[in-house]
PDB file of C-alpha atoms in Angstrom:
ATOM      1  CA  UNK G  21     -86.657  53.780 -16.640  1.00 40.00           C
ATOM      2  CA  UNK G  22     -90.119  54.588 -17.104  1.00 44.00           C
ATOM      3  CA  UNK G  23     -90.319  57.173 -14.407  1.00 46.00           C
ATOM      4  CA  UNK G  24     -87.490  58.906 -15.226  1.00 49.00           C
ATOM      5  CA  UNK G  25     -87.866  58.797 -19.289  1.00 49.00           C
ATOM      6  CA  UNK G  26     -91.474  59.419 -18.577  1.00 46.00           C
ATOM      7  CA  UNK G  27     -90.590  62.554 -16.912  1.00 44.00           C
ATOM      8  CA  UNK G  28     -88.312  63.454 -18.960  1.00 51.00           C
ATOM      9  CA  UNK G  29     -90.135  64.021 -21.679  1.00 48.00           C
ATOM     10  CA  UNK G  30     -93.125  65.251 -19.637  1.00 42.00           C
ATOM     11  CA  UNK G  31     -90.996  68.652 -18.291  1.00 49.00           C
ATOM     12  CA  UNK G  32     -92.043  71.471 -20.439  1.00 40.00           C
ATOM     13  CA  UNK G  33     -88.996  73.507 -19.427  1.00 45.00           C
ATOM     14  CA  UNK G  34     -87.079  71.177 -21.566  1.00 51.00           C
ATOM     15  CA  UNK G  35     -89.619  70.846 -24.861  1.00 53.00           C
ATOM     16  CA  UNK G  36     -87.986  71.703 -27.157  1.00 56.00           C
ATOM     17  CA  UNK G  37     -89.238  72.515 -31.367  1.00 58.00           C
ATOM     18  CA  UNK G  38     -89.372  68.742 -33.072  1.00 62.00           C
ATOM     19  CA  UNK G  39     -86.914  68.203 -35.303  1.00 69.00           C
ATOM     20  CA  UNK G  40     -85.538  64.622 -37.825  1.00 70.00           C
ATOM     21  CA  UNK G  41     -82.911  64.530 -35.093  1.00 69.00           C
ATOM     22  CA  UNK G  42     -84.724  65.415 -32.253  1.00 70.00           C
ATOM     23  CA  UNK G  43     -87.961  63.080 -32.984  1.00 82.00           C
ATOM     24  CA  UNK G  44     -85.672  59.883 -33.959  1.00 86.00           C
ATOM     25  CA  UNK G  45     -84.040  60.223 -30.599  1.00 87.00           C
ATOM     26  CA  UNK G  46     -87.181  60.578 -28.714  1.00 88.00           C
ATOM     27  CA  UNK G  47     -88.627  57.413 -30.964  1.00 90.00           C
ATOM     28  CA  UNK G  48     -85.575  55.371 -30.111  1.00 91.00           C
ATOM     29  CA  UNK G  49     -85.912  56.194 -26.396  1.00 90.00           C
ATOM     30  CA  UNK G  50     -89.744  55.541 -26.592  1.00 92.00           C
ATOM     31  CA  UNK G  51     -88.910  52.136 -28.257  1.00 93.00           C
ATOM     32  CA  UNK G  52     -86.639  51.091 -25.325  1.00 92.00           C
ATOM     33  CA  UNK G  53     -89.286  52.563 -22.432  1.00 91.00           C
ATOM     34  CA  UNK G  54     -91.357  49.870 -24.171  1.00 92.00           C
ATOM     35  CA  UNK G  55     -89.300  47.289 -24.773  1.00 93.00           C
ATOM     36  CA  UNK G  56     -87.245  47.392 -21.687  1.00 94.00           C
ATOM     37  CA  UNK G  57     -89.470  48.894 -19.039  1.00 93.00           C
ATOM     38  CA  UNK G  58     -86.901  47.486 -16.346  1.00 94.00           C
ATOM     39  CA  UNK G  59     -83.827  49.409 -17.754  1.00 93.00           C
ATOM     40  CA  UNK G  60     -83.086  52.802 -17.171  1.00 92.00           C
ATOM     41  CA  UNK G  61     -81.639  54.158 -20.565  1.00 92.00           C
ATOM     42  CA  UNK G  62     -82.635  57.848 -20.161  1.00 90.00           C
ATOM     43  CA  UNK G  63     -78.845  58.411 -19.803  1.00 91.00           C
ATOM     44  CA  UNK G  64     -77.976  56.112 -22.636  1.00 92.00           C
ATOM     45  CA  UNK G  65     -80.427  57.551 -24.996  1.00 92.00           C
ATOM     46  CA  UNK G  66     -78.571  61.169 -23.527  1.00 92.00           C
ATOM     47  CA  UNK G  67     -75.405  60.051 -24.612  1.00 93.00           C
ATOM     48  CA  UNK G  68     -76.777  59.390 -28.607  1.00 93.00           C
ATOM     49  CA  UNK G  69     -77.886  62.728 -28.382  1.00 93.00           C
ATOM     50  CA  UNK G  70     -74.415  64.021 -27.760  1.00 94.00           C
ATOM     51  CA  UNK G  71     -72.862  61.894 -30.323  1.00 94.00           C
ATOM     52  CA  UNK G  72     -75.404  63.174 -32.783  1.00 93.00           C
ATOM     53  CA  UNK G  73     -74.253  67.117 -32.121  1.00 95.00           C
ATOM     54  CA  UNK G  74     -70.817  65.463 -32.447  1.00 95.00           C
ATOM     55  CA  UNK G  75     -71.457  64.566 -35.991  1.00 96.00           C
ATOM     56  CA  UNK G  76     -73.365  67.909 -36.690  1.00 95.00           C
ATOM     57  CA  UNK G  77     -69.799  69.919 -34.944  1.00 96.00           C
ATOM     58  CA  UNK G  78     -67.618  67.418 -36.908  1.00 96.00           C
ATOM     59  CA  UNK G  79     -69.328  68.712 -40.390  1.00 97.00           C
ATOM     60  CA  UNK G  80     -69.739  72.240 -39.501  1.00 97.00           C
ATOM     61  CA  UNK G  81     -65.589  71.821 -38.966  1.00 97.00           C
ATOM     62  CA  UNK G  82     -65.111  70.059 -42.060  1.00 97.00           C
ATOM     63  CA  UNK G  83     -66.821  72.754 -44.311  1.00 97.00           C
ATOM     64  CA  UNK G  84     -64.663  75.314 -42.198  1.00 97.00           C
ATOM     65  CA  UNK G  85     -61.457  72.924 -43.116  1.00 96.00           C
ATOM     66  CA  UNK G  86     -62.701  73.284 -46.837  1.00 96.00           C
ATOM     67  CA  UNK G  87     -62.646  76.855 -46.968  1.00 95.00           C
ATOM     68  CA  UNK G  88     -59.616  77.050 -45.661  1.00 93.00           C
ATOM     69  CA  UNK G  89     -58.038  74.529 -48.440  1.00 93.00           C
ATOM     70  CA  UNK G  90     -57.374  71.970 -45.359  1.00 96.00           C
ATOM     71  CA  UNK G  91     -58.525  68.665 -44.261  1.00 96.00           C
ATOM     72  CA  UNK G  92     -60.334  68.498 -40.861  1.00 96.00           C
ATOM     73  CA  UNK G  93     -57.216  66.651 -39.149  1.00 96.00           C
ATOM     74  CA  UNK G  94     -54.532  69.232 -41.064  1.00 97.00           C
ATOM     75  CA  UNK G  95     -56.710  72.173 -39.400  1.00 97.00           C
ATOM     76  CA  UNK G  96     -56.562  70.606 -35.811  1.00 97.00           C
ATOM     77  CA  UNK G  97     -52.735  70.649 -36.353  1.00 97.00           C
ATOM     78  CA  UNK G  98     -52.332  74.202 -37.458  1.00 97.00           C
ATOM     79  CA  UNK G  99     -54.936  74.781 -34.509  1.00 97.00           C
ATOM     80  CA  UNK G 100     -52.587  72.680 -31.789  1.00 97.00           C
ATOM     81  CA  UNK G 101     -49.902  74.585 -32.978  1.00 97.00           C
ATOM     82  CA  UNK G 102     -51.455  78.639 -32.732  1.00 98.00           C
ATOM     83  CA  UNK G 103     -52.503  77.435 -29.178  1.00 97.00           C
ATOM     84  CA  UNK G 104     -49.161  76.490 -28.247  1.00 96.00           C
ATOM     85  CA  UNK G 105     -48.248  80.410 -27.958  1.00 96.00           C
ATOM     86  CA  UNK G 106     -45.187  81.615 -29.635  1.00 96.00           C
ATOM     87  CA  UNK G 107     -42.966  80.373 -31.787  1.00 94.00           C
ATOM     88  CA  UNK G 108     -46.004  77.790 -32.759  1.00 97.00           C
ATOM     89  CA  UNK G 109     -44.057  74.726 -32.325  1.00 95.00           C
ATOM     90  CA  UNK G 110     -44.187  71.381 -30.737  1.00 95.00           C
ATOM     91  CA  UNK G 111     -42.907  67.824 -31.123  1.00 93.00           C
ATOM     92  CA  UNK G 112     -44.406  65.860 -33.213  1.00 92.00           C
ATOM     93  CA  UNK G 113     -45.132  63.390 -30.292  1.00 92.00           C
ATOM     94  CA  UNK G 114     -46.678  66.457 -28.610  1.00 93.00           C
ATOM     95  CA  UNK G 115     -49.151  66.540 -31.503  1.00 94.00           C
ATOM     96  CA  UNK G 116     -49.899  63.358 -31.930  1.00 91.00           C
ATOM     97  CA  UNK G 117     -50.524  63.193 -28.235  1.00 91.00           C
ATOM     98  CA  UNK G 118     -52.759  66.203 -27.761  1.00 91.00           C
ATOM     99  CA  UNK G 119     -54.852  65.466 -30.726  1.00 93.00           C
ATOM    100  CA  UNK G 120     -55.261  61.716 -29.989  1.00 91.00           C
ATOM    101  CA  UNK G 121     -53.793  60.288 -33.132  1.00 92.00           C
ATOM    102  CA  UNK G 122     -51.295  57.772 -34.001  1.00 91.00           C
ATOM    103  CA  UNK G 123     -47.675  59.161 -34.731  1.00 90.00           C
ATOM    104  CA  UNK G 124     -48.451  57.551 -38.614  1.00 92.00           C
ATOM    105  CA  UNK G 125     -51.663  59.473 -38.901  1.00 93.00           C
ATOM    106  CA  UNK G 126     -50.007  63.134 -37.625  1.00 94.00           C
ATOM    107  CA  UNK G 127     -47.139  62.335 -39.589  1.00 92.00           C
ATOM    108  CA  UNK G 128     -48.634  62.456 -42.767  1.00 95.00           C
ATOM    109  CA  UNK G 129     -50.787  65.508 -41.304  1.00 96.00           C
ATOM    110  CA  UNK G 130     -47.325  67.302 -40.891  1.00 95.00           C
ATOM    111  CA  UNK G 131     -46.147  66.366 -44.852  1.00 96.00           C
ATOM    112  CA  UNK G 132     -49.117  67.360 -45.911  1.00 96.00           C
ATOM    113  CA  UNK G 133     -48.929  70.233 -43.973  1.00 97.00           C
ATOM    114  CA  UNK G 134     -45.447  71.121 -44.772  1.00 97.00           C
ATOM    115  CA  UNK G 135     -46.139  70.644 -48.562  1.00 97.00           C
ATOM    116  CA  UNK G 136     -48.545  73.323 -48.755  1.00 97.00           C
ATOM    117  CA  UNK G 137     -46.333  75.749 -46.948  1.00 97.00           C
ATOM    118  CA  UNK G 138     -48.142  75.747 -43.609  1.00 98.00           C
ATOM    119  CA  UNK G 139     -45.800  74.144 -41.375  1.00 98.00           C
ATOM    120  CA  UNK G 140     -42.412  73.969 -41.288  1.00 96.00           C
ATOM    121  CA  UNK G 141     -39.810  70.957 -39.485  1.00 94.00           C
ATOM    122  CA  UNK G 142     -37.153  72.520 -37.245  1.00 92.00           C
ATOM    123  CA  UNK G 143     -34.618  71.402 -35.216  1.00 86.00           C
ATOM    124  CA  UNK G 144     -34.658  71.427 -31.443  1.00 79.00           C
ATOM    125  CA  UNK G 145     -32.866  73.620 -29.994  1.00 73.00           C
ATOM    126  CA  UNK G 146     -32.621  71.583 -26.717  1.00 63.00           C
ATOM    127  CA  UNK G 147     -31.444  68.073 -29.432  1.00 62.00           C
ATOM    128  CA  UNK G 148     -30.312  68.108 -32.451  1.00 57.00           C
ATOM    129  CA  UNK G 149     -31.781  65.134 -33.251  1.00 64.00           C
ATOM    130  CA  UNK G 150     -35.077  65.916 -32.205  1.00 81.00           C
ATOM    131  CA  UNK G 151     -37.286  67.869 -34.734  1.00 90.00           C
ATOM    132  CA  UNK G 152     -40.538  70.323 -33.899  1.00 95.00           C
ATOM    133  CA  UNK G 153     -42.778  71.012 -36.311  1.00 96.00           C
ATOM    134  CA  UNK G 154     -43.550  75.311 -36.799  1.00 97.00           C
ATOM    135  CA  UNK G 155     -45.973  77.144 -38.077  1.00 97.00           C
ATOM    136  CA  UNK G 156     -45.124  79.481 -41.063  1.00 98.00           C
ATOM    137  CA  UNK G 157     -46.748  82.522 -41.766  1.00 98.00           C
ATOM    138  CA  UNK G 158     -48.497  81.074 -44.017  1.00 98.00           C
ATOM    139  CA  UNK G 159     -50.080  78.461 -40.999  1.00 97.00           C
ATOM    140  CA  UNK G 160     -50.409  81.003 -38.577  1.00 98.00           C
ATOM    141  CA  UNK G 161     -52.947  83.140 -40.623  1.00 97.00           C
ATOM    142  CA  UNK G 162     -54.716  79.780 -41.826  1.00 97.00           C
ATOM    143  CA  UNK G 163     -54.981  78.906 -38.321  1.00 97.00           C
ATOM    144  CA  UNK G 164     -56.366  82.821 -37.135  1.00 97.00           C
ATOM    145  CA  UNK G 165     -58.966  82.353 -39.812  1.00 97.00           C
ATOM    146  CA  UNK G 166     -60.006  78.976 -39.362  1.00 97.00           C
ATOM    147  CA  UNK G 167     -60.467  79.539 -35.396  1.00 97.00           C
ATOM    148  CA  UNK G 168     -61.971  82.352 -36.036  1.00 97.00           C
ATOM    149  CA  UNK G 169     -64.597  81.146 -38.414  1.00 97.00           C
ATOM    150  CA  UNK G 170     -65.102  78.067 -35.324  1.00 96.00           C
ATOM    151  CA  UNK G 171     -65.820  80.537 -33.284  1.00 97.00           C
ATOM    152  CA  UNK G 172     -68.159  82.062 -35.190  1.00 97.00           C
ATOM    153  CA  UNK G 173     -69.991  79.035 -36.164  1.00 97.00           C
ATOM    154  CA  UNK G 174     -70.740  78.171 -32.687  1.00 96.00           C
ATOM    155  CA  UNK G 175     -72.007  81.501 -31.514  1.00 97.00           C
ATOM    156  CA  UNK G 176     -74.491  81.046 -34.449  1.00 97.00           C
ATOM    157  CA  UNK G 177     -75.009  77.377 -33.250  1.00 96.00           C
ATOM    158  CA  UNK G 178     -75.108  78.377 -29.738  1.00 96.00           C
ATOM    159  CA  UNK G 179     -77.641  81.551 -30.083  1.00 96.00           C
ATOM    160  CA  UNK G 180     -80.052  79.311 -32.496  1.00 94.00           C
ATOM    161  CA  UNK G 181     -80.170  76.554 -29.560  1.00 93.00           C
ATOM    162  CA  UNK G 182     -81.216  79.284 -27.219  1.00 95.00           C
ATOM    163  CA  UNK G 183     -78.784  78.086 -24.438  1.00 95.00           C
ATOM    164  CA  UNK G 184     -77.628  80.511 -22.001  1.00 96.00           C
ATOM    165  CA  UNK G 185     -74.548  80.861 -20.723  1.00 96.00           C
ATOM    166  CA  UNK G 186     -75.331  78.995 -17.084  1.00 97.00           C
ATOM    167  CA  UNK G 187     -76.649  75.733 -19.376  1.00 96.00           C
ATOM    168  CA  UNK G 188     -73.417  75.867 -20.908  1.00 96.00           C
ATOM    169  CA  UNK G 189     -71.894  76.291 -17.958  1.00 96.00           C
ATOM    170  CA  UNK G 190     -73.809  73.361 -16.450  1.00 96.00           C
ATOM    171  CA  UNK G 191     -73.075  71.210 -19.869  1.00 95.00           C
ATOM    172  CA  UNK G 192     -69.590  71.456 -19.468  1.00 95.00           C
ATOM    173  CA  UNK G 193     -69.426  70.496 -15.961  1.00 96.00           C
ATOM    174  CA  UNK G 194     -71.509  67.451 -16.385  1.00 94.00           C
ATOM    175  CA  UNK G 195     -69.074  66.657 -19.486  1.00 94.00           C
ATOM    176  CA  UNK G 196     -66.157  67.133 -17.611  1.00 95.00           C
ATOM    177  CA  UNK G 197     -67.812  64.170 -15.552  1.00 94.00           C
ATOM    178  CA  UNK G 198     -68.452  61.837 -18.334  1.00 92.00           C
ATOM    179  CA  UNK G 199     -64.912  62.000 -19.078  1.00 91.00           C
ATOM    180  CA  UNK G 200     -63.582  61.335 -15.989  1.00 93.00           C
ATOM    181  CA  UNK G 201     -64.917  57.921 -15.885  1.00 91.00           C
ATOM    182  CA  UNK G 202     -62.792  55.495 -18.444  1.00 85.00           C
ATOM    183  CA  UNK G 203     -63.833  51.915 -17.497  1.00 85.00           C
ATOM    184  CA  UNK G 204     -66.817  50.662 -15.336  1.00 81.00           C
ATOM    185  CA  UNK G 205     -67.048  47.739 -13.775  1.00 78.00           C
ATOM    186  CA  UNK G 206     -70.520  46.302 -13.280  1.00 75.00           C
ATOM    187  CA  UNK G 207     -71.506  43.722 -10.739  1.00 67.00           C
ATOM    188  CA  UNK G 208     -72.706  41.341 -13.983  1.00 66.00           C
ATOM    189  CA  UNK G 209     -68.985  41.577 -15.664  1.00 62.00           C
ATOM    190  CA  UNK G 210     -67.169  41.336 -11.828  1.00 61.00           C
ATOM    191  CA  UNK G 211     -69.302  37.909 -11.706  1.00 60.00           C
ATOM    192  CA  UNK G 212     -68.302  37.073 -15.241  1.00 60.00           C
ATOM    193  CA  UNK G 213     -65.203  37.654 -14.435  1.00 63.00           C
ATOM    194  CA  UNK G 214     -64.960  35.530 -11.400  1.00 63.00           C
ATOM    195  CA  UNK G 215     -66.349  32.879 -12.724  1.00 62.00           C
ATOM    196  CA  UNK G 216     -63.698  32.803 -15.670  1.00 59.00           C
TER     197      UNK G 216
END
């Protein structure tokens, strides 16, 4: 840990302006360097990093939910459903599915939804008894504007950061490994779990 924290924070080509975020991180990993010189938490304290511009996306998309007149989790629907390509419908399970909720949580999204006059619950063509939920004209330009505001936020997000397009690149490709891995198994909890 302490070589590779130690460097870390030693590399000029990644010094970045202090800022409350930026100096609580670097205090926390600081804290551990000294604490727990044997561990390497560089990637740890990495991860808390990303989970802090998780929160700071997360509120930029609630104020962009606001001025829309929608709640965060109503504008991912509306979103989920513009993305689909036309007609802008899916199964509810579809929904639920893609956005990671539970089929209680998306289906008050979709009466919520529907109440306002964004979405609209049609039967399948393919089952009667089968509904999708639609977008209604109504959705469809709520959904234009609010993706379109997104995207505007994080240009302005991603032009203030000063990251170019091949650390972005590289970002999303080390992302993409993070969340390929879903359970680890150390050699502690393999023990722990043999002696059990």
């Amino acid at each position: 840990m302490k070589k590779s924290s130690a460097s870390r924070r030693a590399d000029p080509a990644i010094k970045q302006p202090a800022t409350p975020d930026s100096t609580l991180y670097d205090d926390i990993e600081a804290a551990w360097l000294e604490q727990r010189p044997d561990l390497d938490l560089a990637t740890a304290c990495t991860l808390l990093r990303l989970e802090r511009v998780n929160q700071l996306h997360e509120m930029r998309l609630q104020e962009i939910s606001k001025a829309v007149g929608l709640q965060t989790g109503e504008l991912y629907v509306l979103l989920a459903l513009r993305r689909s390509g036309k007609p802008y419908e899916l199964r509810p399970t579809d929904l639920f599915r893609a956005l990671l909720v539970t089929s209680g949580a998306m289906t008050k999204r979709v009466a919520r939804l529907q109440e306002g006059g964004f979405v609209l619950r049609v039967s399948a063509s393919d089952d009667g008894r089968s509904e999708l939920v639609r977008l209604t004209a109504k959705g469809l330009a709520t959904a234009d504007r609010g993706i379109t505001e997104v995207a505007r936020v994080v240009e302005g997000v991603t032009e203030a950061s000063g990251l170019t397009k091949a650390e972005i690149a590289m970002l999303d490709r080390c992302l993409r490994k993070l969340l390929a891995v879903r359970t680890v198994k150390t050699k502690q909890s393999r023990r722990l779990a043999a002696a059990d």
